[in-house]
Coordinates of C-alpha atoms in Angstrom, one line a residue:
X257 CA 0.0 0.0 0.0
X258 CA 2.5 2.9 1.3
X259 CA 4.9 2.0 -1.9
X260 CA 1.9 3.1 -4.0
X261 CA 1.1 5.9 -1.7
X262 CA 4.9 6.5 -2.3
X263 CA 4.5 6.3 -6.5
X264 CA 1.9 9.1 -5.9
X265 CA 3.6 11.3 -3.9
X266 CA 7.1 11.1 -5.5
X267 CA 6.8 13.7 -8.3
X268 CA 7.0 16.5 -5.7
X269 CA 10.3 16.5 -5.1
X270 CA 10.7 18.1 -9.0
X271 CA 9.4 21.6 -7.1
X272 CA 12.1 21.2 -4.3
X273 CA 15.3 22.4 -6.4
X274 CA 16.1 26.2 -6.3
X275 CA 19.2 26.8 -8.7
X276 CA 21.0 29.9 -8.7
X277 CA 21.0 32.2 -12.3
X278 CA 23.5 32.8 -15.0
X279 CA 23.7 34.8 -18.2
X280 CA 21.1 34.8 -20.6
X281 CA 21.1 34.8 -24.8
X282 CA 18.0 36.2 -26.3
X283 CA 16.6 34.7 -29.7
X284 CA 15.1 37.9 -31.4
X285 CA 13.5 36.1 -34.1
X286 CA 11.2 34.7 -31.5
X287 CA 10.3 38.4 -30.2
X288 CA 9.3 39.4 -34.3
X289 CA 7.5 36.3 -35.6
X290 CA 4.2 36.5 -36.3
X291 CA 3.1 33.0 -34.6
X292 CA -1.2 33.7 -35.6
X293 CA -4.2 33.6 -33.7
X294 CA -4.3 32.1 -30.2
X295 CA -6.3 28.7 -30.8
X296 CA -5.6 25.2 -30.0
X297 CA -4.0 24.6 -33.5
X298 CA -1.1 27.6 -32.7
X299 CA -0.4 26.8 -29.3
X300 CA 1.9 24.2 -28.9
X301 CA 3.8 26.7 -31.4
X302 CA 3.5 29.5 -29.1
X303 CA 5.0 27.4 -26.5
X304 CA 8.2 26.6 -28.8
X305 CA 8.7 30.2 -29.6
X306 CA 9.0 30.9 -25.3
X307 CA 10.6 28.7 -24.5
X308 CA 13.6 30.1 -27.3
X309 CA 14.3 32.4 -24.5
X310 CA 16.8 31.5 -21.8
X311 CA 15.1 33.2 -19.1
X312 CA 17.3 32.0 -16.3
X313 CA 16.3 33.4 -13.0
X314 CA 17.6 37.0 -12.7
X315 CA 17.1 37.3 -16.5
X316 CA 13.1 37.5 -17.2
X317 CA 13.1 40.5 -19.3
X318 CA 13.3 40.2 -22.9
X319 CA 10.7 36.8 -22.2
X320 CA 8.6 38.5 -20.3
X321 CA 8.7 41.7 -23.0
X322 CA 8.0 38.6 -25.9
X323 CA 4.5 37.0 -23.7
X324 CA 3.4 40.9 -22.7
X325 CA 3.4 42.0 -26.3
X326 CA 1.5 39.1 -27.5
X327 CA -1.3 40.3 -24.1
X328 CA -1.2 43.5 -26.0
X329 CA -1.7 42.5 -29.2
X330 CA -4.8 40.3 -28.2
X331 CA -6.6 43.2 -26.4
X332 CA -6.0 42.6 -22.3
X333 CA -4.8 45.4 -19.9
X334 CA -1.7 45.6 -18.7
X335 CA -0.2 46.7 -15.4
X336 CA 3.2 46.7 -15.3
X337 CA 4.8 46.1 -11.9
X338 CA 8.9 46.1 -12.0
X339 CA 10.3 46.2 -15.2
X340 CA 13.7 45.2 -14.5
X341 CA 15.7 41.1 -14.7
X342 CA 15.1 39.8 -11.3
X343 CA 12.2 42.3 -10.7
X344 CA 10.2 42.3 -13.9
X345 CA 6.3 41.2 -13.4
X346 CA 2.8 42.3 -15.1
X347 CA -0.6 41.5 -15.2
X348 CA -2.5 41.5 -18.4
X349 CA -6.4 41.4 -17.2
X350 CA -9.9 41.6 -19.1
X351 CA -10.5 44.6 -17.5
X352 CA -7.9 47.4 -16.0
X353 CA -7.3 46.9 -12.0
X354 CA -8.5 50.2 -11.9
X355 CA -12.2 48.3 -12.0
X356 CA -11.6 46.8 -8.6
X357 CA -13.5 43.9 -8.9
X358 CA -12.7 40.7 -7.9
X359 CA -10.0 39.1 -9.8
X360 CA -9.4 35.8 -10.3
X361 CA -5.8 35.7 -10.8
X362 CA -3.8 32.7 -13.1
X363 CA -0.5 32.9 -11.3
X364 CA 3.0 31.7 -13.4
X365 CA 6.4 32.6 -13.7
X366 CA 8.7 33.9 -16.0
X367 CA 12.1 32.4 -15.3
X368 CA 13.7 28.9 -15.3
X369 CA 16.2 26.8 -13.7
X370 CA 19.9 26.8 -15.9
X371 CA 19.6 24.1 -18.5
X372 CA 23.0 21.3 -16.7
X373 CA 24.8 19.5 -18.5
X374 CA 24.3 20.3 -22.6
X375 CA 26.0 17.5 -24.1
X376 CA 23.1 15.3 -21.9
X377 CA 20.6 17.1 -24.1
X378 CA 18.9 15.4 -26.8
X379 CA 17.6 18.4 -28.4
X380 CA 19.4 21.9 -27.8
X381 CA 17.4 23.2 -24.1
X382 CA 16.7 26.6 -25.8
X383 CA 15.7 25.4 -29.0
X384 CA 11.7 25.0 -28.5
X385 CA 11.9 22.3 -30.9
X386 CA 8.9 20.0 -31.8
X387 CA 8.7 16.8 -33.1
X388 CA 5.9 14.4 -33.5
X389 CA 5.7 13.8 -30.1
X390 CA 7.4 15.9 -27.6
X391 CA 7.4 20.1 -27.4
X392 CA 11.4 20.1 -26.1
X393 CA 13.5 22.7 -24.1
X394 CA 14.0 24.2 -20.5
X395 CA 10.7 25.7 -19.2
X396 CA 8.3 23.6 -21.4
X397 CA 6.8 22.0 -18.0
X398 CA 8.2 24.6 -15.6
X399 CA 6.6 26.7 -16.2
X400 CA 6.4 28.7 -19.5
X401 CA 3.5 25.6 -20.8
X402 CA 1.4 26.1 -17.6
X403 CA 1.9 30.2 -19.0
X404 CA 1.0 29.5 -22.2
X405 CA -2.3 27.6 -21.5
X406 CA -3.2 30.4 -18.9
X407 CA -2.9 32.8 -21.6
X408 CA -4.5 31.0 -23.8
X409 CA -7.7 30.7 -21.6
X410 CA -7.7 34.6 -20.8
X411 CA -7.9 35.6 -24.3
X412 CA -10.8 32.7 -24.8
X413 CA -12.7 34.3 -22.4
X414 CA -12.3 37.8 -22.9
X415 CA -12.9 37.0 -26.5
X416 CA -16.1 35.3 -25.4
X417 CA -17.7 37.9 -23.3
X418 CA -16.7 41.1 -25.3
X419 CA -19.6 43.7 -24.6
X420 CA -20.3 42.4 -21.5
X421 CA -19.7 42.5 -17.8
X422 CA -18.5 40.2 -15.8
X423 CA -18.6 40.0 -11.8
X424 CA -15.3 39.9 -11.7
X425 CA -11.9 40.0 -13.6
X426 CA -9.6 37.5 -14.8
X427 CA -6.0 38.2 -14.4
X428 CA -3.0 36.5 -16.2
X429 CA 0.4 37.0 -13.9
X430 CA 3.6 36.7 -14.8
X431 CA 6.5 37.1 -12.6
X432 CA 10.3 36.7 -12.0
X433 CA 12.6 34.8 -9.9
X434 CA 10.3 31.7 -8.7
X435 CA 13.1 29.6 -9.1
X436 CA 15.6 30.9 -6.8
X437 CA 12.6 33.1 -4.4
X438 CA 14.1 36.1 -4.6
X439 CA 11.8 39.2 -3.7
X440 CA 11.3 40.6 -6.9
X441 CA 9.1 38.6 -7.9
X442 CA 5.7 37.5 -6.4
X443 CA 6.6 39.0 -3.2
X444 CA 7.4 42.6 -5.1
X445 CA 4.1 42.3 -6.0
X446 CA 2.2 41.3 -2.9
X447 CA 4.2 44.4 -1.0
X448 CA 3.6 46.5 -3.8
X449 CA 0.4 45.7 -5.5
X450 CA -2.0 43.3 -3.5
X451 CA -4.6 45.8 -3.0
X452 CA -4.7 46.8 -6.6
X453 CA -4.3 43.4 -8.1
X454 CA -7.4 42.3 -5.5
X455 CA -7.4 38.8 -5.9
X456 CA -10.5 36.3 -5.0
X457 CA -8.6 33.2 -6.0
X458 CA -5.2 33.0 -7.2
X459 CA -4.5 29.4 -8.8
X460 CA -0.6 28.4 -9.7
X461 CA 1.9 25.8 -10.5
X462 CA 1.5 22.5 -8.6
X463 CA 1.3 18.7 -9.8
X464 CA -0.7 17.1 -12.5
X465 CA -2.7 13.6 -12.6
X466 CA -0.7 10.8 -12.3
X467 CA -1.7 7.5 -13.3
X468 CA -0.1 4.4 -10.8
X469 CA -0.9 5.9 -7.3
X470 CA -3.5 3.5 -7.0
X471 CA -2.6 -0.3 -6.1
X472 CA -6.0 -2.0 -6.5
X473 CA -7.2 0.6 -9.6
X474 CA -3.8 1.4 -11.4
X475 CA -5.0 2.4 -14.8
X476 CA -6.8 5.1 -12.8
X477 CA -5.4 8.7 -12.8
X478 CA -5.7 10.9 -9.8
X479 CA -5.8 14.6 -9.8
X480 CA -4.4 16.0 -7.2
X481 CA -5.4 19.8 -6.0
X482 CA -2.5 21.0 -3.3
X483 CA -4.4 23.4 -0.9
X484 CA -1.2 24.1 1.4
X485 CA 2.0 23.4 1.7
X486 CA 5.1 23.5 4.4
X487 CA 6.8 26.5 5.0
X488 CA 10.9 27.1 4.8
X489 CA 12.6 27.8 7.5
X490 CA 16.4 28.1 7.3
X491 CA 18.7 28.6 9.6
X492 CA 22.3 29.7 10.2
X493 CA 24.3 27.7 13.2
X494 CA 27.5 29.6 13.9
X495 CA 30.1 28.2 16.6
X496 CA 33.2 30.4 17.1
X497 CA 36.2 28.9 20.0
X498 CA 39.2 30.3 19.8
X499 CA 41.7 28.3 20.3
X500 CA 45.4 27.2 19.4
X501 CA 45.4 26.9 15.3
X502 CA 48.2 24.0 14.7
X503 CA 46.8 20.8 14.2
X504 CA 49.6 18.9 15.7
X505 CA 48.1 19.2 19.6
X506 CA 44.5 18.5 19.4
X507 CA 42.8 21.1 21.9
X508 CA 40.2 19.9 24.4
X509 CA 37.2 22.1 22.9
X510 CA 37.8 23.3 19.2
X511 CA 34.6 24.5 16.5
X512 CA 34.7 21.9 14.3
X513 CA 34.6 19.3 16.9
X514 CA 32.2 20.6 18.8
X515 CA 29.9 21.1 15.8
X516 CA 30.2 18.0 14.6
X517 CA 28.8 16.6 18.2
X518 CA 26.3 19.3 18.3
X519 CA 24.8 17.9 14.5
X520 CA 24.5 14.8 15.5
X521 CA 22.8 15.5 18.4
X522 CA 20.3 17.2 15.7
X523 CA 20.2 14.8 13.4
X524 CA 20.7 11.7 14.9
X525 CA 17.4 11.9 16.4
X526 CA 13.9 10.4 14.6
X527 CA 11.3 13.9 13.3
X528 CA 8.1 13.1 14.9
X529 CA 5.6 11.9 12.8
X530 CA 3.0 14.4 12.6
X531 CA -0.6 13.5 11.9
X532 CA -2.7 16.6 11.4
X533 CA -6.5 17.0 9.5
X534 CA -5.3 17.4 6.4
X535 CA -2.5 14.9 5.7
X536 CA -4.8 12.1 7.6
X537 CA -7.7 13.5 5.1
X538 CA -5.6 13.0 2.4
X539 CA -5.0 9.7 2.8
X540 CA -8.6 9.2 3.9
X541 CA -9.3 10.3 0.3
X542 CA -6.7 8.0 -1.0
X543 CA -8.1 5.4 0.5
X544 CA -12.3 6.0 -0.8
X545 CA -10.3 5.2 -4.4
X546 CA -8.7 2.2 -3.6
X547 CA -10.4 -1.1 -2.7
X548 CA -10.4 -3.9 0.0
X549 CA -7.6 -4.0 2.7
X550 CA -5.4 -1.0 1.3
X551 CA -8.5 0.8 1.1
X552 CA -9.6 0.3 4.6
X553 CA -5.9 0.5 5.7
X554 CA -6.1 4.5 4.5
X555 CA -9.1 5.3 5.6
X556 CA -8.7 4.6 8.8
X557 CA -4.7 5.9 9.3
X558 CA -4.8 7.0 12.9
X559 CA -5.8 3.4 13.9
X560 CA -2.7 1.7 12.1
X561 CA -0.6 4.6 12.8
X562 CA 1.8 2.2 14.9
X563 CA 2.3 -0.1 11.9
X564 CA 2.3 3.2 9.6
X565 CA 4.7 5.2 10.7
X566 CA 8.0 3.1 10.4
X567 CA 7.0 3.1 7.0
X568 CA 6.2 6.4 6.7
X569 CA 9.7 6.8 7.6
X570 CA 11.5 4.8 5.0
X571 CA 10.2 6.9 2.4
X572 CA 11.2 10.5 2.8
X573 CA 9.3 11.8 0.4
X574 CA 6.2 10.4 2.0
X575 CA 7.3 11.1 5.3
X576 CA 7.9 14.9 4.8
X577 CA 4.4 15.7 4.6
X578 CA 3.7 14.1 8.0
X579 CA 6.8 15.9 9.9
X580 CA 8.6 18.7 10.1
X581 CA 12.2 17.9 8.0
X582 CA 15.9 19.4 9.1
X583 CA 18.5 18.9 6.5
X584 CA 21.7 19.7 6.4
X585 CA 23.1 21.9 3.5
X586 CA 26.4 22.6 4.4
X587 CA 29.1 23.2 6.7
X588 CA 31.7 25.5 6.2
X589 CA 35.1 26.4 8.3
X590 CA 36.5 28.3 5.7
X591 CA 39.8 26.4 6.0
X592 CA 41.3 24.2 3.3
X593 CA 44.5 23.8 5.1
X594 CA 45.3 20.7 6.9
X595 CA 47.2 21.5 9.9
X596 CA 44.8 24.6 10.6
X597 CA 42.5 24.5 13.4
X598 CA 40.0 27.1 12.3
X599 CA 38.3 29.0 14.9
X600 CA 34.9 29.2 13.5
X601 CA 32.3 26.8 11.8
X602 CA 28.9 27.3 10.4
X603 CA 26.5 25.1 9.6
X604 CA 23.3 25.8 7.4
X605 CA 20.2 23.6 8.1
X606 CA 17.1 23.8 5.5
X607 CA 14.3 23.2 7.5
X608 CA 10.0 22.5 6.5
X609 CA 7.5 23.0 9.1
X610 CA 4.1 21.8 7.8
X611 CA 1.4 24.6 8.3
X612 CA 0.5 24.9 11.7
X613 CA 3.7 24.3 13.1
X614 CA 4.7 26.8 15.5
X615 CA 8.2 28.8 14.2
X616 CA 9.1 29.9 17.8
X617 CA 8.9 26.3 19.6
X618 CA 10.9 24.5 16.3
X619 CA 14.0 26.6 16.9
X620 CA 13.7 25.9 20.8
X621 CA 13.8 21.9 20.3
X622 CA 16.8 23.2 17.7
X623 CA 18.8 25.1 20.2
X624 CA 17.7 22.7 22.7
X625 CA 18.7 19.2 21.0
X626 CA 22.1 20.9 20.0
X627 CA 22.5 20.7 23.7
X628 CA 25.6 23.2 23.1
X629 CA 25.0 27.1 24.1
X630 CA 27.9 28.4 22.4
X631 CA 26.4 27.9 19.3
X632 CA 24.7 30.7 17.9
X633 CA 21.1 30.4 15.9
X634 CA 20.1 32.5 13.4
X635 CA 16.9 32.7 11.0
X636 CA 18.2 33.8 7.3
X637 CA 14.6 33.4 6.1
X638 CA 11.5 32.5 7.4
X639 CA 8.2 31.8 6.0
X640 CA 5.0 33.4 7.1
X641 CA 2.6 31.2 8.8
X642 CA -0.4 30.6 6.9
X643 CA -3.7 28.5 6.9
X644 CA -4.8 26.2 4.4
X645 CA -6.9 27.1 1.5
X646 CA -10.7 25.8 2.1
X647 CA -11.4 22.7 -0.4
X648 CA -14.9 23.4 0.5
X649 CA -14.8 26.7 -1.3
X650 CA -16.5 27.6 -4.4
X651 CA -13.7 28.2 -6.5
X652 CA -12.5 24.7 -5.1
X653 CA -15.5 22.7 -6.1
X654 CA -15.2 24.8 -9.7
X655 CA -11.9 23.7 -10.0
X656 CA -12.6 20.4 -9.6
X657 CA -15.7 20.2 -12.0
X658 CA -13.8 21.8 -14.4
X659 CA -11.4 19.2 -14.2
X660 CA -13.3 15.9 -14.1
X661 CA -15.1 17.4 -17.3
X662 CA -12.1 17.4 -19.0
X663 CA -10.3 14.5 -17.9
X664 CA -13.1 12.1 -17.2
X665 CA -11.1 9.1 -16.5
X666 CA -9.3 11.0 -13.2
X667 CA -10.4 11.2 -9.7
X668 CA -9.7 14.5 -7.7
X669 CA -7.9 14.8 -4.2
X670 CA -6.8 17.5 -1.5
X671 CA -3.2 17.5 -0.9
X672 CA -0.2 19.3 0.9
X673 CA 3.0 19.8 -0.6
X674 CA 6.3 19.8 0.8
X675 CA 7.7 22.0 -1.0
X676 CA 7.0 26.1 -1.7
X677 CA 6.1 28.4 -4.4
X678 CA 4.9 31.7 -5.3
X679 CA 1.4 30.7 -4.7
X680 CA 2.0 30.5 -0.7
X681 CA 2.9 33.9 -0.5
X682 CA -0.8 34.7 -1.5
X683 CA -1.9 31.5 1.2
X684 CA -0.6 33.6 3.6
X685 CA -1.9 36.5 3.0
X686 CA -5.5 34.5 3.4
X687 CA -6.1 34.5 0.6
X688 CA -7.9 31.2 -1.3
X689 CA -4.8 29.4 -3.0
X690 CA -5.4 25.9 -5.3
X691 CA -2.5 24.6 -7.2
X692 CA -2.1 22.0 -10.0
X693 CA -1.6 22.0 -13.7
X694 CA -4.6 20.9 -15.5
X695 CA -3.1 17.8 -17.7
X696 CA -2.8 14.5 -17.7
X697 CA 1.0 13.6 -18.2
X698 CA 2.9 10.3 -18.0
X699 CA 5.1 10.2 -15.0
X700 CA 8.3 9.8 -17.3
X701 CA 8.2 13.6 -18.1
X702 CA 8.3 14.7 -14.4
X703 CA 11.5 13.1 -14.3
X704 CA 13.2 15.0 -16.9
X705 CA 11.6 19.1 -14.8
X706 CA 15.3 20.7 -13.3
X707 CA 17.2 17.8 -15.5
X708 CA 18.0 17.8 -18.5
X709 CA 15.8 16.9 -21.8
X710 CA 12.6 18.8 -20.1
X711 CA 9.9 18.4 -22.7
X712 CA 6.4 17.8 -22.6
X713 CA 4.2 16.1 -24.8
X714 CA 2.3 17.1 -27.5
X715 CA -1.7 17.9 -27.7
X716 CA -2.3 18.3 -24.1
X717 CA -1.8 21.9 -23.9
X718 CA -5.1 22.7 -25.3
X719 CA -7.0 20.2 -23.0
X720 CA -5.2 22.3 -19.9
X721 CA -6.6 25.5 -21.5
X722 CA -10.1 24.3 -21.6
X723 CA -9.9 22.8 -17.6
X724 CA -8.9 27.0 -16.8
X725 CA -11.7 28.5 -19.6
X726 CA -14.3 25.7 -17.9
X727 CA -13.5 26.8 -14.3
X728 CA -13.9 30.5 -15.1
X729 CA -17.6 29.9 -16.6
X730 CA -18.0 27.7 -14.1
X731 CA -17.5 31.1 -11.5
X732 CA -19.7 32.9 -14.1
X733 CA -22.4 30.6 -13.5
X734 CA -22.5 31.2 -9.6
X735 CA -23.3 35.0 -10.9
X736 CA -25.5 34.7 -13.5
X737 CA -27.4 37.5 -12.6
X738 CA -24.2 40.0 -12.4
X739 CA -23.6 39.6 -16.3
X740 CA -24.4 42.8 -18.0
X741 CA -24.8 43.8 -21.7
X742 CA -22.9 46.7 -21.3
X743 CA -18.9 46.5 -21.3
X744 CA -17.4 47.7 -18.4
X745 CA -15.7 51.2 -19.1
X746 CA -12.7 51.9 -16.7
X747 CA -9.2 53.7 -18.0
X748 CA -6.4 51.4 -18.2

């Protein structure tokens, strides 16, 4: 049972990675070349042409210039917010902000991870190349194809409703620097511009359906819809003793000693597993899907949690959703001389609180199982605290009839994610927060997001374009009475 659980759950890892930027080369044919109308025939070719750009993070510019001009062309309103690499973001909206209704905001980013290794590249990872099969090149999952069918969807709709109101706008977002969280992007625009942007729903990158997470029903796909995820927290551990440097008399207290027993203090000892409402519902829900014992078995975790949880343990990936995760990212002396007994050590610990863990009491059972007072804790950044999105929400249940018309062989599930994204910093400002990508993809191409020879397959980019145009008439149909004949007439 918990290896299938495990099957299901292993794709998150893919969000985990954030790589640091380099330079960037700009293709200019791609900013010139007159790529059509925005249907479903044109846009697995729109996707080619944005992903020619190698918008690394720190580098969004000339990318982000390519996808505004193509908003512009097709009639939406833009709001530029930062205009520079590393801090260049815009909306492009059926309607100015300036209208103040409530927006339901398509959240995506801009940049990507560097592309590795290029001689482990099939196809060039700037070259947006198609073939019969595959759309190829850094960015075509993560996360300029989740863009594309975003913007793809906006157009439909404002094409659609042209001369009339609607009770709300529909936003497509674009920001920088997901990749390595820097605060120009999403978070330049939540300090910035929440008010104005004035978002009911924001939905963004998360997983797609998988196929294989089911024992008893494997041919079955399940959708997942994440509606929180853990929080970073990482931390700085600095130790300074001085003491004499030569490393021919071995001193009775020295920092990299002393560090060393202080980690494994840390780390030596088993994370609690955590059950909390919405982990033990998502197995709950798991478990409705799946049939006799492992069925039963999941729906009824807190009873086998005994027999559980040294499982849940030998699969990390599983087991970070039910505990709060310390890892160890480095430790650094600053010495690179043998017989040198440096007089300082630091030690950097990446650490994931699931969402109502409490920030203050973590780095107390820190300090205290370092069981060393010298050594000095530090928070280099921290999270907010946030509460999960409610999967009893409208905009929930629209999400998930929108995709179950579309993909009518999947089932749909709440889930947590490990990992973090843009979207959280709009969780914690309370506001509802549902990510996934609406496609059905074999698990082959997850493999392939932050590697090399990222690609995604053909024809399913219009099918995740219909799942967003379904869930925004789905939201007009809870307002049917707030459609007007007259277009709404606000200044950009």
């Amino acid at each position: 049972m918990l290896s299938k659980i495990k099957a299901f759950l292993s794709f998150f890892l893919i969000f985990i990675t954030a790589i640091s930027s380099y330079s960037q080369v700009v293709n200019s044919d791609s900013t010139t070349q007159n790529l059509g109308p925005l249907t479903n025939e044109n846009i697995d070719t729109y996707l080619s042409e944005y992903v020619k750009f190698e918008s690394i993070s720190g580098h969004e510019k000339e990318a982000g210039e390519w996808i505004k001009n193509i908003c512009i062309e097709n009639g939406l309103h833009i709001k530029q917010m930062g205009d520079t690499d590393g801090e260049y973001n815009f909306t492009a909206s059926i309607y100015p902000l300036s209208s103040k209704l409530p927006n339901i905001v398509l959240l995506n980013h801009i940049d990507v991870v560097p592309a590795g290794d290029l001689s482990k590249w099939i196809e060039p990872p700037f070259s947006g190349k198609i073939t019969e099969t595959d759309i190829w090149g850094r960015g075509a999952w993560d996360n300029k194809g989740n863009a594309i069918m975003q913007l793809f969807s906006v157009v439909e709709i404002l094409n659609k409703y042209k001369g009339k109101q609607l009770p709300f706008n529909v936003t497509f977002l674009a920001v920088s620097c997901e990749e390595t969280q820097c605060r120009g992007g999403a978070e330049y625009v939540i300090n910035n511009y929440l008010d104005e942007l004035n978002p009911a729903v924001v939905l963004g990158e998360g997983p797609p359906a998988i196929k294989g997470a089911l024992q008893t029903r494997p041919d079955k796909s399940v959708f997942p819809i994440s509606v929180a995820h853990k929080r970073a927290l990482w931390i700085k551990l600095k130790l300074n003793i001085n003491t004499s440097a030569h490393g021919s008399v071995t001193p009775l207290r020295y920092a990299n000693k002393e560090m060393v027993e202080a980690l494994d203090n840390l780390l030596g000892k088993k994370q609690k597993a955590i059950y909390t409402d919405l982990n033990v519902k998502m197995l709950k829900e798991m478990g409705q899907l799946e049939k006799g014992l492992t069925g039963f078995a999941m729906r009824h975790p807190k009873l086998f949690r005994m027999f559980i949880t040294p499982k849940l343990r030998q699969q990390p990936e599983l087991f970070s959703i039910f505990s709060n995760t310390i890892t160890l990212t480095s430790v650094d002396s600053m010495n690179d001389v043998v017989n040198v007994i440096p007089s300082e050590v630091t030690a950097l610990l990446d650490c994931r609180l699931l969402p109502n863990s409490s920030k203050d009491e973590f780095l107390e059972n820190i300090k205290k199982r370092l069981d060393n007072d010298d050594i000095e804790v530090s928070t280099i950044y921290s999270m907010p605290e946030m509460k999960s999105s409610d999967d009893e929400s409208i905009y929930y249940k629209n999400l998930k009839k929108a995709i179950l018309k579309n993909h009518t062989e999947t089932d749909v599930i709440t889930i947590l994610l490990p990992n973090t994204s843009d979207a959280g910093l709009f969780r914690a400002k309370g506001i509802a927060t549902f990510c996934t990508v609406p496609v059905n993809i074999e698990m082959s191409y997850l493999d392939n997001i932050h590697s090399e020879n990222e690609r995604i397959p053909r024809g399913i980019l219009a099918n995740g374009k219909n799942t967003y145009v379904d869930f925004i008439e789905e939201c007009i149909k809870e307002n049917p009475d707030s459609l007007s004949t007259v277009p709404l007439s606000v200044s950009n």
